[in-house]
mmCIF file with all atom_site columns, C-alpha atoms in Angstrom:
data_model
loop_
_atom_site.group_PDB
_atom_site.id
_atom_site.type_symbol
_atom_site.label_atom_id
_atom_site.label_alt_id
_atom_site.label_comp_id
_atom_site.label_asym_id
_atom_site.label_entity_id
_atom_site.label_seq_id
_atom_site.pdbx_PDB_ins_code
_atom_site.Cartn_x
_atom_site.Cartn_y
_atom_site.Cartn_z
_atom_site.occupancy
_atom_site.B_iso_or_equiv
_atom_site.pdbx_formal_charge
_atom_site.auth_seq_id
_atom_site.auth_comp_id
_atom_site.auth_asym_id
_atom_site.auth_atom_id
_atom_site.pdbx_PDB_model_num
ATOM 1   C CA . UNK E 1 1   ? 271.084 176.231 154.261 1.00 67.00 ? 75  UNK E CA 1
ATOM 2   C CA . UNK E 1 2   ? 271.962 179.812 153.291 1.00 79.00 ? 76  UNK E CA 1
ATOM 3   C CA . UNK E 1 3   ? 273.549 182.047 155.788 1.00 88.00 ? 77  UNK E CA 1
ATOM 4   C CA . UNK E 1 4   ? 275.635 185.088 156.360 1.00 92.00 ? 78  UNK E CA 1
ATOM 5   C CA . UNK E 1 5   ? 277.634 185.760 159.261 1.00 94.00 ? 79  UNK E CA 1
ATOM 6   C CA . UNK E 1 6   ? 278.763 189.344 160.777 1.00 96.00 ? 80  UNK E CA 1
ATOM 7   C CA . UNK E 1 7   ? 279.569 190.624 164.088 1.00 96.00 ? 81  UNK E CA 1
ATOM 8   C CA . UNK E 1 8   ? 276.605 191.773 166.040 1.00 94.00 ? 82  UNK E CA 1
ATOM 9   C CA . UNK E 1 9   ? 278.411 194.978 167.534 1.00 96.00 ? 83  UNK E CA 1
ATOM 10  C CA . UNK E 1 10  ? 281.511 196.923 166.920 1.00 97.00 ? 84  UNK E CA 1
ATOM 11  C CA . UNK E 1 11  ? 282.695 199.990 168.687 1.00 97.00 ? 85  UNK E CA 1
ATOM 12  C CA . UNK E 1 12  ? 285.319 202.470 167.577 1.00 97.00 ? 86  UNK E CA 1
ATOM 13  C CA . UNK E 1 13  ? 286.338 206.095 168.288 1.00 97.00 ? 87  UNK E CA 1
ATOM 14  C CA . UNK E 1 14  ? 286.061 209.047 166.023 1.00 97.00 ? 88  UNK E CA 1
ATOM 15  C CA . UNK E 1 15  ? 288.520 209.296 163.364 1.00 97.00 ? 89  UNK E CA 1
ATOM 16  C CA . UNK E 1 16  ? 289.475 205.755 163.477 1.00 97.00 ? 90  UNK E CA 1
ATOM 17  C CA . UNK E 1 17  ? 289.322 202.959 161.054 1.00 97.00 ? 91  UNK E CA 1
ATOM 18  C CA . UNK E 1 18  ? 286.942 199.980 161.471 1.00 98.00 ? 92  UNK E CA 1
ATOM 19  C CA . UNK E 1 19  ? 286.344 196.806 159.452 1.00 98.00 ? 93  UNK E CA 1
ATOM 20  C CA . UNK E 1 20  ? 283.238 194.866 159.519 1.00 98.00 ? 94  UNK E CA 1
ATOM 21  C CA . UNK E 1 21  ? 283.536 191.262 158.408 1.00 98.00 ? 95  UNK E CA 1
ATOM 22  C CA . UNK E 1 22  ? 280.995 189.178 156.578 1.00 97.00 ? 96  UNK E CA 1
ATOM 23  C CA . UNK E 1 23  ? 281.411 185.431 155.750 1.00 97.00 ? 97  UNK E CA 1
ATOM 24  C CA . UNK E 1 24  ? 278.637 183.678 153.638 1.00 94.00 ? 98  UNK E CA 1
ATOM 25  C CA . UNK E 1 25  ? 277.351 180.281 152.747 1.00 92.00 ? 99  UNK E CA 1
ATOM 26  C CA . UNK E 1 26  ? 274.922 180.404 149.831 1.00 85.00 ? 100 UNK E CA 1
ATOM 27  C CA . UNK E 1 27  ? 273.755 177.866 147.142 1.00 81.00 ? 101 UNK E CA 1
ATOM 28  C CA . UNK E 1 28  ? 274.698 180.635 144.454 1.00 79.00 ? 102 UNK E CA 1
ATOM 29  C CA . UNK E 1 29  ? 276.434 183.824 144.381 1.00 82.00 ? 103 UNK E CA 1
ATOM 30  C CA . UNK E 1 30  ? 276.048 186.819 142.265 1.00 83.00 ? 104 UNK E CA 1
ATOM 31  C CA . UNK E 1 31  ? 277.807 189.522 144.348 1.00 89.00 ? 105 UNK E CA 1
ATOM 32  C CA . UNK E 1 32  ? 278.012 190.909 147.840 1.00 93.00 ? 106 UNK E CA 1
ATOM 33  C CA . UNK E 1 33  ? 276.432 194.210 148.903 1.00 93.00 ? 107 UNK E CA 1
ATOM 34  C CA . UNK E 1 34  ? 276.544 196.495 151.930 1.00 95.00 ? 108 UNK E CA 1
ATOM 35  C CA . UNK E 1 35  ? 273.765 198.618 153.211 1.00 95.00 ? 109 UNK E CA 1
ATOM 36  C CA . UNK E 1 36  ? 273.543 201.002 155.956 1.00 96.00 ? 110 UNK E CA 1
ATOM 37  C CA . UNK E 1 37  ? 270.502 201.636 158.300 1.00 96.00 ? 111 UNK E CA 1
ATOM 38  C CA . UNK E 1 38  ? 269.961 204.447 160.831 1.00 95.00 ? 112 UNK E CA 1
ATOM 39  C CA . UNK E 1 39  ? 267.775 203.824 163.691 1.00 88.00 ? 113 UNK E CA 1
ATOM 40  C CA . UNK E 1 40  ? 265.231 201.368 161.999 1.00 78.00 ? 114 UNK E CA 1
ATOM 41  C CA . UNK E 1 41  ? 264.987 203.915 158.934 1.00 90.00 ? 115 UNK E CA 1
ATOM 42  C CA . UNK E 1 42  ? 265.281 202.993 155.424 1.00 94.00 ? 116 UNK E CA 1
ATOM 43  C CA . UNK E 1 43  ? 268.287 200.877 154.467 1.00 94.00 ? 117 UNK E CA 1
ATOM 44  C CA . UNK E 1 44  ? 270.668 202.532 152.084 1.00 95.00 ? 118 UNK E CA 1
ATOM 45  C CA . UNK E 1 45  ? 273.085 201.030 149.585 1.00 93.00 ? 119 UNK E CA 1
ATOM 46  C CA . UNK E 1 46  ? 276.755 201.597 150.122 1.00 94.00 ? 120 UNK E CA 1
ATOM 47  C CA . UNK E 1 47  ? 278.701 199.278 147.862 1.00 93.00 ? 121 UNK E CA 1
ATOM 48  C CA . UNK E 1 48  ? 278.769 196.189 145.567 1.00 92.00 ? 122 UNK E CA 1
ATOM 49  C CA . UNK E 1 49  ? 281.339 193.635 144.728 1.00 93.00 ? 123 UNK E CA 1
ATOM 50  C CA . UNK E 1 50  ? 280.763 191.217 142.030 1.00 90.00 ? 124 UNK E CA 1
ATOM 51  C CA . UNK E 1 51  ? 284.309 190.320 141.526 1.00 92.00 ? 125 UNK E CA 1
ATOM 52  C CA . UNK E 1 52  ? 287.179 189.674 143.941 1.00 95.00 ? 126 UNK E CA 1
ATOM 53  C CA . UNK E 1 53  ? 288.938 192.671 144.961 1.00 96.00 ? 127 UNK E CA 1
ATOM 54  C CA . UNK E 1 54  ? 288.635 196.050 146.506 1.00 96.00 ? 128 UNK E CA 1
ATOM 55  C CA . UNK E 1 55  ? 285.959 198.797 145.689 1.00 93.00 ? 129 UNK E CA 1
ATOM 56  C CA . UNK E 1 56  ? 286.425 202.160 147.113 1.00 93.00 ? 130 UNK E CA 1
ATOM 57  C CA . UNK E 1 57  ? 283.792 204.871 147.672 1.00 89.00 ? 131 UNK E CA 1
ATOM 58  C CA . UNK E 1 58  ? 285.027 207.874 149.403 1.00 92.00 ? 132 UNK E CA 1
ATOM 59  C CA . UNK E 1 59  ? 285.648 206.808 153.096 1.00 95.00 ? 133 UNK E CA 1
ATOM 60  C CA . UNK E 1 60  ? 284.027 203.401 152.495 1.00 96.00 ? 134 UNK E CA 1
ATOM 61  C CA . UNK E 1 61  ? 285.695 200.444 150.937 1.00 96.00 ? 135 UNK E CA 1
ATOM 62  C CA . UNK E 1 62  ? 284.358 196.953 150.355 1.00 97.00 ? 136 UNK E CA 1
ATOM 63  C CA . UNK E 1 63  ? 286.500 193.766 149.742 1.00 97.00 ? 137 UNK E CA 1
ATOM 64  C CA . UNK E 1 64  ? 285.622 190.575 148.331 1.00 96.00 ? 138 UNK E CA 1
ATOM 65  C CA . UNK E 1 65  ? 287.378 187.126 148.136 1.00 96.00 ? 139 UNK E CA 1
ATOM 66  C CA . UNK E 1 66  ? 285.082 184.433 146.393 1.00 93.00 ? 140 UNK E CA 1
ATOM 67  C CA . UNK E 1 67  ? 287.395 181.790 147.222 1.00 93.00 ? 141 UNK E CA 1
ATOM 68  C CA . UNK E 1 68  ? 287.127 182.359 150.800 1.00 94.00 ? 142 UNK E CA 1
ATOM 69  C CA . UNK E 1 69  ? 283.361 183.037 150.827 1.00 94.00 ? 143 UNK E CA 1
ATOM 70  C CA . UNK E 1 70  ? 284.458 186.506 152.577 1.00 95.00 ? 144 UNK E CA 1
ATOM 71  C CA . UNK E 1 71  ? 284.128 189.998 152.491 1.00 97.00 ? 145 UNK E CA 1
ATOM 72  C CA . UNK E 1 72  ? 284.329 193.156 154.574 1.00 98.00 ? 146 UNK E CA 1
ATOM 73  C CA . UNK E 1 73  ? 283.487 196.865 154.707 1.00 98.00 ? 147 UNK E CA 1
ATOM 74  C CA . UNK E 1 74  ? 286.186 199.186 155.757 1.00 98.00 ? 148 UNK E CA 1
ATOM 75  C CA . UNK E 1 75  ? 285.022 202.400 157.133 1.00 97.00 ? 149 UNK E CA 1
ATOM 76  C CA . UNK E 1 76  ? 287.760 205.095 157.459 1.00 97.00 ? 150 UNK E CA 1
ATOM 77  C CA . UNK E 1 77  ? 288.046 208.483 159.103 1.00 97.00 ? 151 UNK E CA 1
ATOM 78  C CA . UNK E 1 78  ? 284.980 207.570 161.336 1.00 97.00 ? 152 UNK E CA 1
ATOM 79  C CA . UNK E 1 79  ? 282.454 210.284 161.934 1.00 97.00 ? 153 UNK E CA 1
ATOM 80  C CA . UNK E 1 80  ? 279.591 210.232 164.656 1.00 97.00 ? 154 UNK E CA 1
ATOM 81  C CA . UNK E 1 81  ? 277.124 210.106 161.753 1.00 96.00 ? 155 UNK E CA 1
ATOM 82  C CA . UNK E 1 82  ? 278.583 206.611 160.958 1.00 97.00 ? 156 UNK E CA 1
ATOM 83  C CA . UNK E 1 83  ? 276.758 205.250 164.064 1.00 97.00 ? 157 UNK E CA 1
ATOM 84  C CA . UNK E 1 84  ? 274.354 202.749 162.297 1.00 97.00 ? 158 UNK E CA 1
ATOM 85  C CA . UNK E 1 85  ? 273.567 199.266 161.561 1.00 96.00 ? 159 UNK E CA 1
ATOM 86  C CA . UNK E 1 86  ? 275.452 197.795 158.503 1.00 97.00 ? 160 UNK E CA 1
ATOM 87  C CA . UNK E 1 87  ? 274.272 194.837 156.672 1.00 95.00 ? 161 UNK E CA 1
ATOM 88  C CA . UNK E 1 88  ? 275.990 192.510 154.145 1.00 95.00 ? 162 UNK E CA 1
ATOM 89  C CA . UNK E 1 89  ? 273.753 190.807 151.527 1.00 93.00 ? 163 UNK E CA 1
ATOM 90  C CA . UNK E 1 90  ? 274.362 187.996 149.078 1.00 91.00 ? 164 UNK E CA 1
ATOM 91  C CA . UNK E 1 91  ? 272.558 187.959 145.770 1.00 84.00 ? 165 UNK E CA 1
ATOM 92  C CA . UNK E 1 92  ? 271.707 184.180 145.389 1.00 81.00 ? 166 UNK E CA 1
ATOM 93  C CA . UNK E 1 93  ? 268.593 184.386 143.397 1.00 77.00 ? 167 UNK E CA 1
ATOM 94  C CA . UNK E 1 94  ? 266.914 186.407 145.880 1.00 81.00 ? 168 UNK E CA 1
ATOM 95  C CA . UNK E 1 95  ? 268.872 188.736 148.094 1.00 85.00 ? 169 UNK E CA 1
ATOM 96  C CA . UNK E 1 96  ? 269.644 187.439 151.389 1.00 89.00 ? 170 UNK E CA 1
ATOM 97  C CA . UNK E 1 97  ? 270.836 189.728 154.356 1.00 92.00 ? 171 UNK E CA 1
ATOM 98  C CA . UNK E 1 98  ? 272.877 189.109 157.391 1.00 92.00 ? 172 UNK E CA 1
ATOM 99  C CA . UNK E 1 99  ? 271.991 189.994 160.816 1.00 93.00 ? 173 UNK E CA 1
ATOM 100 C CA . UNK E 1 100 ? 273.524 193.184 160.884 1.00 94.00 ? 174 UNK E CA 1
ATOM 101 C CA . UNK E 1 101 ? 276.541 194.779 162.643 1.00 96.00 ? 175 UNK E CA 1
ATOM 102 C CA . UNK E 1 102 ? 275.608 197.794 164.953 1.00 95.00 ? 176 UNK E CA 1
ATOM 103 C CA . UNK E 1 103 ? 278.431 200.269 164.801 1.00 97.00 ? 177 UNK E CA 1
ATOM 104 C CA . UNK E 1 104 ? 278.757 202.798 167.775 1.00 97.00 ? 178 UNK E CA 1
ATOM 105 C CA . UNK E 1 105 ? 281.243 205.728 167.036 1.00 97.00 ? 179 UNK E CA 1
ATOM 106 C CA . UNK E 1 106 ? 282.550 207.267 170.319 1.00 96.00 ? 180 UNK E CA 1
ATOM 107 C CA . UNK E 1 107 ? 283.831 210.528 170.615 1.00 94.00 ? 181 UNK E CA 1
ATOM 108 C CA . UNK G 2 1   ? 262.547 211.673 141.343 1.00 65.00 ? 217 UNK G CA 1
ATOM 109 C CA . UNK G 2 2   ? 260.503 210.312 144.242 1.00 78.00 ? 218 UNK G CA 1
ATOM 110 C CA . UNK G 2 3   ? 261.556 207.632 146.185 1.00 93.00 ? 219 UNK G CA 1
ATOM 111 C CA . UNK G 2 4   ? 259.903 204.354 147.328 1.00 96.00 ? 220 UNK G CA 1
ATOM 112 C CA . UNK G 2 5   ? 256.668 205.176 149.344 1.00 97.00 ? 221 UNK G CA 1
ATOM 113 C CA . UNK G 2 6   ? 255.036 202.852 151.777 1.00 98.00 ? 222 UNK G CA 1
ATOM 114 C CA . UNK G 2 7   ? 251.776 203.165 153.471 1.00 97.00 ? 223 UNK G CA 1
ATOM 115 C CA . UNK G 2 8   ? 250.530 203.163 156.148 1.00 97.00 ? 224 UNK G CA 1
ATOM 116 C CA . UNK G 2 9   ? 253.867 204.240 158.275 1.00 97.00 ? 225 UNK G CA 1
ATOM 117 C CA . UNK G 2 10  ? 252.415 202.912 161.370 1.00 97.00 ? 226 UNK G CA 1
ATOM 118 C CA . UNK G 2 11  ? 249.527 200.687 162.440 1.00 97.00 ? 227 UNK G CA 1
ATOM 119 C CA . UNK G 2 12  ? 248.194 198.795 165.142 1.00 98.00 ? 228 UNK G CA 1
ATOM 120 C CA . UNK G 2 13  ? 246.346 195.531 164.731 1.00 98.00 ? 229 UNK G CA 1
ATOM 121 C CA . UNK G 2 14  ? 245.037 192.821 166.964 1.00 98.00 ? 230 UNK G CA 1
ATOM 122 C CA . UNK G 2 15  ? 245.633 189.033 166.700 1.00 98.00 ? 231 UNK G CA 1
ATOM 123 C CA . UNK G 2 16  ? 243.347 187.440 164.071 1.00 98.00 ? 232 UNK G CA 1
ATOM 124 C CA . UNK G 2 17  ? 242.895 190.401 162.134 1.00 98.00 ? 233 UNK G CA 1
ATOM 125 C CA . UNK G 2 18  ? 244.504 190.887 158.628 1.00 98.00 ? 234 UNK G CA 1
ATOM 126 C CA . UNK G 2 19  ? 246.566 193.779 157.267 1.00 98.00 ? 235 UNK G CA 1
ATOM 127 C CA . UNK G 2 20  ? 247.504 195.141 153.683 1.00 98.00 ? 236 UNK G CA 1
ATOM 128 C CA . UNK G 2 21  ? 250.604 197.294 153.261 1.00 98.00 ? 237 UNK G CA 1
ATOM 129 C CA . UNK G 2 22  ? 251.124 199.234 149.980 1.00 98.00 ? 238 UNK G CA 1
ATOM 130 C CA . UNK G 2 23  ? 254.346 200.092 148.377 1.00 98.00 ? 239 UNK G CA 1
ATOM 131 C CA . UNK G 2 24  ? 254.908 202.323 145.495 1.00 97.00 ? 240 UNK G CA 1
ATOM 132 C CA . UNK G 2 25  ? 258.387 201.751 143.798 1.00 96.00 ? 241 UNK G CA 1
ATOM 133 C CA . UNK G 2 26  ? 260.575 204.534 142.264 1.00 94.00 ? 242 UNK G CA 1
ATOM 134 C CA . UNK G 2 27  ? 259.303 205.500 138.597 1.00 93.00 ? 243 UNK G CA 1
ATOM 135 C CA . UNK G 2 28  ? 260.460 203.040 135.901 1.00 91.00 ? 244 UNK G CA 1
ATOM 136 C CA . UNK G 2 29  ? 261.479 200.306 138.486 1.00 91.00 ? 245 UNK G CA 1
ATOM 137 C CA . UNK G 2 30  ? 259.849 197.134 137.818 1.00 91.00 ? 246 UNK G CA 1
ATOM 138 C CA . UNK G 2 31  ? 261.098 194.870 140.516 1.00 92.00 ? 247 UNK G CA 1
ATOM 139 C CA . UNK G 2 32  ? 259.703 195.195 144.067 1.00 95.00 ? 248 UNK G CA 1
ATOM 140 C CA . UNK G 2 33  ? 260.869 192.921 146.961 1.00 95.00 ? 249 UNK G CA 1
ATOM 141 C CA . UNK G 2 34  ? 259.430 192.943 150.516 1.00 97.00 ? 250 UNK G CA 1
ATOM 142 C CA . UNK G 2 35  ? 261.317 192.198 153.726 1.00 96.00 ? 251 UNK G CA 1
ATOM 143 C CA . UNK G 2 36  ? 260.274 191.780 157.525 1.00 97.00 ? 252 UNK G CA 1
ATOM 144 C CA . UNK G 2 37  ? 262.633 193.126 160.056 1.00 96.00 ? 253 UNK G CA 1
ATOM 145 C CA . UNK G 2 38  ? 262.418 192.587 163.643 1.00 92.00 ? 254 UNK G CA 1
ATOM 146 C CA . UNK G 2 39  ? 264.541 193.705 166.656 1.00 83.00 ? 255 UNK G CA 1
ATOM 147 C CA . UNK G 2 40  ? 267.927 192.001 166.464 1.00 71.00 ? 256 UNK G CA 1
ATOM 148 C CA . UNK G 2 41  ? 267.226 190.285 163.385 1.00 74.00 ? 257 UNK G CA 1
ATOM 149 C CA . UNK G 2 42  ? 268.366 190.996 159.865 1.00 81.00 ? 258 UNK G CA 1
ATOM 150 C CA . UNK G 2 43  ? 266.027 191.606 156.960 1.00 91.00 ? 259 UNK G CA 1
ATOM 151 C CA . UNK G 2 44  ? 264.017 188.381 156.189 1.00 94.00 ? 260 UNK G CA 1
ATOM 152 C CA . UNK G 2 45  ? 263.142 188.041 152.825 1.00 93.00 ? 261 UNK G CA 1
ATOM 153 C CA . UNK G 2 46  ? 259.465 187.624 152.110 1.00 96.00 ? 262 UNK G CA 1
ATOM 154 C CA . UNK G 2 47  ? 258.997 187.883 148.214 1.00 93.00 ? 263 UNK G CA 1
ATOM 155 C CA . UNK G 2 48  ? 260.009 189.474 145.053 1.00 93.00 ? 264 UNK G CA 1
ATOM 156 C CA . UNK G 2 49  ? 257.815 190.730 142.142 1.00 94.00 ? 265 UNK G CA 1
ATOM 157 C CA . UNK G 2 50  ? 258.717 191.561 138.557 1.00 92.00 ? 266 UNK G CA 1
ATOM 158 C CA . UNK G 2 51  ? 256.264 192.461 135.915 1.00 91.00 ? 267 UNK G CA 1
ATOM 159 C CA . UNK G 2 52  ? 253.234 191.413 138.158 1.00 93.00 ? 268 UNK G CA 1
ATOM 160 C CA . UNK G 2 53  ? 254.808 187.996 138.798 1.00 94.00 ? 269 UNK G CA 1
ATOM 161 C CA . UNK G 2 54  ? 256.156 186.617 141.847 1.00 93.00 ? 270 UNK G CA 1
ATOM 162 C CA . UNK G 2 55  ? 259.810 185.442 141.129 1.00 91.00 ? 271 UNK G CA 1
ATOM 163 C CA . UNK G 2 56  ? 260.871 184.416 144.466 1.00 89.00 ? 272 UNK G CA 1
ATOM 164 C CA . UNK G 2 57  ? 259.414 183.650 147.715 1.00 92.00 ? 273 UNK G CA 1
ATOM 165 C CA . UNK G 2 58  ? 261.077 183.495 151.269 1.00 92.00 ? 274 UNK G CA 1
ATOM 166 C CA . UNK G 2 59  ? 260.345 181.074 154.014 1.00 91.00 ? 275 UNK G CA 1
ATOM 167 C CA . UNK G 2 60  ? 257.190 182.509 155.441 1.00 95.00 ? 276 UNK G CA 1
ATOM 168 C CA . UNK G 2 61  ? 253.800 180.830 156.062 1.00 96.00 ? 277 UNK G CA 1
ATOM 169 C CA . UNK G 2 62  ? 250.834 181.174 153.649 1.00 96.00 ? 278 UNK G CA 1
ATOM 170 C CA . UNK G 2 63  ? 249.370 183.811 155.919 1.00 97.00 ? 279 UNK G CA 1
ATOM 171 C CA . UNK G 2 64  ? 251.683 186.172 154.000 1.00 98.00 ? 280 UNK G CA 1
ATOM 172 C CA . UNK G 2 65  ? 250.922 187.130 150.386 1.00 97.00 ? 281 UNK G CA 1
ATOM 173 C CA . UNK G 2 66  ? 251.446 189.762 148.082 1.00 97.00 ? 282 UNK G CA 1
ATOM 174 C CA . UNK G 2 67  ? 251.012 191.152 144.498 1.00 97.00 ? 283 UNK G CA 1
ATOM 175 C CA . UNK G 2 68  ? 252.039 193.520 142.096 1.00 97.00 ? 284 UNK G CA 1
ATOM 176 C CA . UNK G 2 69  ? 249.961 195.666 139.777 1.00 96.00 ? 285 UNK G CA 1
ATOM 177 C CA . UNK G 2 70  ? 250.628 196.730 136.068 1.00 95.00 ? 286 UNK G CA 1
ATOM 178 C CA . UNK G 2 71  ? 251.931 199.978 137.379 1.00 94.00 ? 287 UNK G CA 1
ATOM 179 C CA . UNK G 2 72  ? 254.545 198.045 139.494 1.00 94.00 ? 288 UNK G CA 1
ATOM 180 C CA . UNK G 2 73  ? 252.979 199.157 142.858 1.00 97.00 ? 289 UNK G CA 1
ATOM 181 C CA . UNK G 2 74  ? 252.907 196.194 145.106 1.00 98.00 ? 290 UNK G CA 1
ATOM 182 C CA . UNK G 2 75  ? 250.675 195.200 148.079 1.00 98.00 ? 291 UNK G CA 1
ATOM 183 C CA . UNK G 2 76  ? 251.497 192.477 150.793 1.00 98.00 ? 292 UNK G CA 1
ATOM 184 C CA . UNK G 2 77  ? 248.789 191.069 152.962 1.00 98.00 ? 293 UNK G CA 1
ATOM 185 C CA . UNK G 2 78  ? 249.090 189.207 156.396 1.00 98.00 ? 294 UNK G CA 1
ATOM 186 C CA . UNK G 2 79  ? 246.088 187.287 157.324 1.00 96.00 ? 295 UNK G CA 1
ATOM 187 C CA . UNK G 2 80  ? 245.170 185.907 160.937 1.00 97.00 ? 296 UNK G CA 1
ATOM 188 C CA . UNK G 2 81  ? 247.758 188.154 162.498 1.00 98.00 ? 297 UNK G CA 1
ATOM 189 C CA . UNK G 2 82  ? 249.820 186.651 165.426 1.00 97.00 ? 298 UNK G CA 1
ATOM 190 C CA . UNK G 2 83  ? 251.815 188.650 167.944 1.00 96.00 ? 299 UNK G CA 1
ATOM 191 C CA . UNK G 2 84  ? 255.129 187.599 166.257 1.00 94.00 ? 300 UNK G CA 1
ATOM 192 C CA . UNK G 2 85  ? 254.225 189.494 163.150 1.00 96.00 ? 301 UNK G CA 1
ATOM 193 C CA . UNK G 2 86  ? 254.982 192.747 164.858 1.00 97.00 ? 302 UNK G CA 1
ATOM 194 C CA . UNK G 2 87  ? 257.901 194.134 162.664 1.00 97.00 ? 303 UNK G CA 1
ATOM 195 C CA . UNK G 2 88  ? 259.044 196.545 160.362 1.00 97.00 ? 304 UNK G CA 1
ATOM 196 C CA . UNK G 2 89  ? 257.997 195.687 156.736 1.00 98.00 ? 305 UNK G CA 1
ATOM 197 C CA . UNK G 2 90  ? 260.367 197.092 154.358 1.00 97.00 ? 306 UNK G CA 1
ATOM 198 C CA . UNK G 2 91  ? 259.718 197.463 150.592 1.00 97.00 ? 307 UNK G CA 1
ATOM 199 C CA . UNK G 2 92  ? 262.619 197.793 148.063 1.00 95.00 ? 308 UNK G CA 1
ATOM 200 C CA . UNK G 2 93  ? 262.677 198.548 144.271 1.00 94.00 ? 309 UNK G CA 1
ATOM 201 C CA . UNK G 2 94  ? 265.105 198.218 141.749 1.00 90.00 ? 310 UNK G CA 1
ATOM 202 C CA . UNK G 2 95  ? 265.456 198.430 137.937 1.00 84.00 ? 311 UNK G CA 1
ATOM 203 C CA . UNK G 2 96  ? 266.183 194.896 137.251 1.00 75.00 ? 312 UNK G CA 1
ATOM 204 C CA . UNK G 2 97  ? 265.254 191.441 138.722 1.00 70.00 ? 313 UNK G CA 1
ATOM 205 C CA . UNK G 2 98  ? 268.070 189.790 140.451 1.00 66.00 ? 314 UNK G CA 1
ATOM 206 C CA . UNK G 2 99  ? 270.634 192.388 139.127 1.00 64.00 ? 315 UNK G CA 1
ATOM 207 C CA . UNK G 2 100 ? 273.501 193.669 140.746 1.00 65.00 ? 316 UNK G CA 1
ATOM 208 C CA . UNK G 2 101 ? 272.282 197.042 141.166 1.00 65.00 ? 317 UNK G CA 1
ATOM 209 C CA . UNK G 2 102 ? 271.318 198.561 144.440 1.00 85.00 ? 318 UNK G CA 1
ATOM 210 C CA . UNK G 2 103 ? 267.918 198.156 146.045 1.00 90.00 ? 319 UNK G CA 1
ATOM 211 C CA . UNK G 2 104 ? 266.061 201.173 146.962 1.00 93.00 ? 320 UNK G CA 1
ATOM 212 C CA . UNK G 2 105 ? 264.104 200.926 150.228 1.00 95.00 ? 321 UNK G CA 1
ATOM 213 C CA . UNK G 2 106 ? 261.110 202.772 151.576 1.00 96.00 ? 322 UNK G CA 1
ATOM 214 C CA . UNK G 2 107 ? 260.768 203.858 155.158 1.00 96.00 ? 323 UNK G CA 1
ATOM 215 C CA . UNK G 2 108 ? 258.748 200.955 155.939 1.00 97.00 ? 324 UNK G CA 1
ATOM 216 C CA . UNK G 2 109 ? 255.618 200.226 157.613 1.00 97.00 ? 325 UNK G CA 1
ATOM 217 C CA . UNK G 2 110 ? 255.723 199.463 161.352 1.00 97.00 ? 326 UNK G CA 1
ATOM 218 C CA . UNK G 2 111 ? 253.121 196.979 162.364 1.00 97.00 ? 327 UNK G CA 1
ATOM 219 C CA . UNK G 2 112 ? 252.296 196.242 166.017 1.00 97.00 ? 328 UNK G CA 1
ATOM 220 C CA . UNK G 2 113 ? 249.957 193.313 166.855 1.00 97.00 ? 329 UNK G CA 1
ATOM 221 C CA . UNK G 2 114 ? 248.284 193.449 170.371 1.00 96.00 ? 330 UNK G CA 1
#
């Protein structure tokens, strides 16, 4: 089957750095994406990795290792507004999402 | 540029009824996909349309169906509603089919089945 595994919850303090891991097992692979969702609203795109390595976009970075079927999202200088659910997603024909990681940022 | 618009935003139905949800993609986007989201679950893929043709389908029963019109607007229908169909139904549009580009999501239609 096809599956993506990510932690269900992560807690961190304001100003800290947090890493959300994602491992995947899919029949095909055309890239790993990350999405953010606040309180059941519209998910918004954060980043995409099609090749191995690190992609940086402001405070957010995403990493991919295709040989390990693994990626992560790194959030730096955490702010309260970063409290949200974060989903990894793999393009394997259709776009398959993980279960989501709920990030709580404490003051 | 207007975003993805989904209607209705909220609706309440009873078991056995049917429901139709609508999605208007971003202008110029030809790919529309639908997802079901329930508490504690990720986004479960329902189907994906491009140029009025269903290109991919998820593992949902035949009660779930959809279509796409020539203007790229899409509808999904759920017949014979069950309590377990209560969920947030999200529509997303993109320029390309199965491309690496980002999906743009609507706010969703929150369905409650009583």
